[in-house]
């Protein structure tokens, strides 16, 4: 814990992917006795899960699409946001500003550079995002969630620190629970989600794919699926016609407990999704969003698929037949799924929020504190514990 209470500003885009790790860091810094403020856009200020102690300052977020004619409006918004950030910094006096990507982070980090306040960015995906890419040369540190990051220039390697992707506390609490028992006769519990907005392609493919499983496995299915509101009735009818028991919803508040019960996850490959799968240790079949910027969801799957913890299917190959083939391969024997779960668990970085907070605290303190923290606890290549064999006792307290 730091010896002095300080002030930190977190700046994040208005999606859960940017804000979940920001909220986790805010909670840890608050626990350590620091004061934290959030800069985001209108979407971010309204998103569920924001800690009560965390004040949100809404700034205009300039967006820069492919049409240069619209850039003037974006530049104007960024300049206004920068001016508002500087006014906040004058009263709040932050020791450092931490960006989590997304356009709302841009003006805050530009203001930090102007005010000579230390700044760093956290990249949740396996491809450096546009805003983080733009600011990489200006910030003091780049925290990453994966060992390999595309679009990160080699010249920035010295200030790059592997910390992982912070996840919600209720998910992290499940890390030391064993993989749910799966036997030759027991239920196969499948959890299907498409991220915060759902995914129609999952609604179209998954019910028919599950129906193509061999009868002995199909008879043991128990499905929980998140659907878009406009899809849910059609999906319910498909499962009914296939005689497959399924619980459907547009949103599940108790997603952590559903993940705890699941033997297999099917869904998108967003950064938060993969962080939670590896935190808990759940096998997955991942369908990266094909229109994701820089194809970052496909890059996000690399470490997990190479470890054997997941299978990845490109959306243009995502058919019922291919899905059934992959599930059959994973669930052919009880130990196949548990082995994949073990591999996923070993990809987890349970100390992500601690390592990120340590990195943040290393900036803006005394010169001696900086030397101690960066020298003795460099988050680059943060250690990961190895998971004991399935069913063995664990002595790692994470």
mmCIF file of N, CA, C and O in Angstrom, residues 8 18 31 38 52 60 69 132 135 166 177 190 245 247 249 268-269 276 323 359 368:
data_model
loop_
_atom_site.group_PDB
_atom_site.id
_atom_site.type_symbol
_atom_site.label_atom_id
_atom_site.label_comp_id
_atom_site.label_asym_id
_atom_site.label_seq_id
_atom_site.Cartn_x
_atom_site.Cartn_y
_atom_site.Cartn_z
ATOM 1 N N UNK A 8 -5.977 10.244 -8.640
ATOM 2 C CA UNK A 8 -5.783 9.677 -9.968
ATOM 3 C C UNK A 8 -7.036 9.899 -10.800
ATOM 4 O O UNK A 8 -8.155 9.810 -10.284
ATOM 5 N N UNK A 18 -14.099 -1.121 -22.049
ATOM 6 C CA UNK A 18 -13.188 -0.115 -21.519
ATOM 7 C C UNK A 18 -13.425 0.136 -20.034
ATOM 8 O O UNK A 18 -12.476 0.365 -19.273
ATOM 9 N N UNK A 31 -9.369 1.385 -2.351
ATOM 10 C CA UNK A 31 -9.038 0.520 -1.220
ATOM 11 C C UNK A 31 -7.684 0.882 -0.628
ATOM 12 O O UNK A 31 -7.464 0.769 0.588
ATOM 13 N N UNK A 38 -13.396 9.732 -12.684
ATOM 14 C CA UNK A 38 -13.551 9.106 -13.998
ATOM 15 C C UNK A 38 -13.934 10.153 -15.035
ATOM 16 O O UNK A 38 -14.807 10.985 -14.791
ATOM 17 N N UNK A 52 -19.941 3.550 -6.380
ATOM 18 C CA UNK A 52 -20.622 4.744 -5.870
ATOM 19 C C UNK A 52 -19.655 5.869 -5.533
ATOM 20 O O UNK A 52 -19.998 7.052 -5.644
ATOM 21 N N UNK A 60 -17.175 15.775 -24.042
ATOM 22 C CA UNK A 60 -17.499 15.486 -25.444
ATOM 23 C C UNK A 60 -16.430 14.588 -26.039
ATOM 24 O O UNK A 60 -15.235 14.761 -25.760
ATOM 25 N N UNK A 69 -14.403 14.661 -44.069
ATOM 26 C CA UNK A 69 -15.249 15.845 -43.975
ATOM 27 C C UNK A 69 -15.868 15.988 -42.586
ATOM 28 O O UNK A 69 -16.263 17.084 -42.186
ATOM 29 N N UNK A 132 -4.968 4.467 -28.107
ATOM 30 C CA UNK A 132 -3.720 4.085 -27.439
ATOM 31 C C UNK A 132 -2.538 4.114 -28.404
ATOM 32 O O UNK A 132 -1.412 4.444 -28.018
ATOM 33 N N UNK A 135 -1.396 7.676 -28.825
ATOM 34 C CA UNK A 135 -0.768 8.271 -27.643
ATOM 35 C C UNK A 135 0.440 7.484 -27.135
ATOM 36 O O UNK A 135 1.059 7.878 -26.143
ATOM 37 N N UNK A 166 -8.115 -6.691 -15.758
ATOM 38 C CA UNK A 166 -8.900 -6.820 -14.524
ATOM 39 C C UNK A 166 -10.327 -7.264 -14.815
ATOM 40 O O UNK A 166 -10.942 -6.835 -15.800
ATOM 41 N N UNK A 177 -12.532 -22.264 -7.324
ATOM 42 C CA UNK A 177 -13.539 -23.326 -7.325
ATOM 43 C C UNK A 177 -13.200 -24.350 -8.402
ATOM 44 O O UNK A 177 -12.729 -23.987 -9.485
ATOM 45 N N UNK A 190 -24.270 -25.714 -21.172
ATOM 46 C CA UNK A 190 -23.689 -24.827 -22.177
ATOM 47 C C UNK A 190 -24.203 -23.406 -21.949
ATOM 48 O O UNK A 190 -25.414 -23.183 -21.823
ATOM 49 N N UNK A 245 -33.760 -28.534 -23.721
ATOM 50 C CA UNK A 245 -34.101 -27.605 -22.650
ATOM 51 C C UNK A 245 -33.175 -26.390 -22.660
ATOM 52 O O UNK A 245 -31.950 -26.544 -22.675
ATOM 53 N N UNK A 247 -32.819 -22.156 -21.190
ATOM 54 C CA UNK A 247 -33.278 -20.947 -20.503
ATOM 55 C C UNK A 247 -32.758 -19.758 -21.296
ATOM 56 O O UNK A 247 -31.545 -19.616 -21.509
ATOM 57 N N UNK A 249 -32.780 -15.460 -22.134
ATOM 58 C CA UNK A 249 -32.996 -14.135 -21.558
ATOM 59 C C UNK A 249 -32.250 -13.101 -22.367
ATOM 60 O O UNK A 249 -31.293 -13.424 -23.093
ATOM 61 N N UNK A 268 -18.731 -14.565 -28.347
ATOM 62 C CA UNK A 268 -17.767 -13.664 -28.957
ATOM 63 C C UNK A 268 -16.444 -13.694 -28.191
ATOM 64 O O UNK A 268 -16.332 -14.307 -27.130
ATOM 65 N N UNK A 269 -15.455 -12.973 -28.732
ATOM 66 C CA UNK A 269 -14.103 -13.005 -28.165
ATOM 67 C C UNK A 269 -13.672 -11.621 -27.700
ATOM 68 O O UNK A 269 -12.531 -11.201 -27.925
ATOM 69 N N UNK A 276 -12.609 -13.175 -18.288
ATOM 70 C CA UNK A 276 -13.439 -13.909 -17.326
ATOM 71 C C UNK A 276 -13.324 -15.423 -17.540
ATOM 72 O O UNK A 276 -13.276 -16.195 -16.575
ATOM 73 N N UNK A 323 -20.147 -26.267 -35.704
ATOM 74 C CA UNK A 323 -20.293 -26.127 -34.257
ATOM 75 C C UNK A 323 -20.464 -27.500 -33.600
ATOM 76 O O UNK A 323 -19.818 -27.801 -32.583
ATOM 77 N N UNK A 359 1.610 -0.444 -10.813
ATOM 78 C CA UNK A 359 2.208 0.341 -11.890
ATOM 79 C C UNK A 359 1.755 1.794 -11.813
ATOM 80 O O UNK A 359 2.564 2.719 -11.932
ATOM 81 N N UNK A 368 12.208 8.375 -5.113
ATOM 82 C CA UNK A 368 12.623 7.122 -4.499
ATOM 83 C C UNK A 368 11.563 6.053 -4.693
ATOM 84 O O UNK A 368 11.856 4.914 -5.020
#
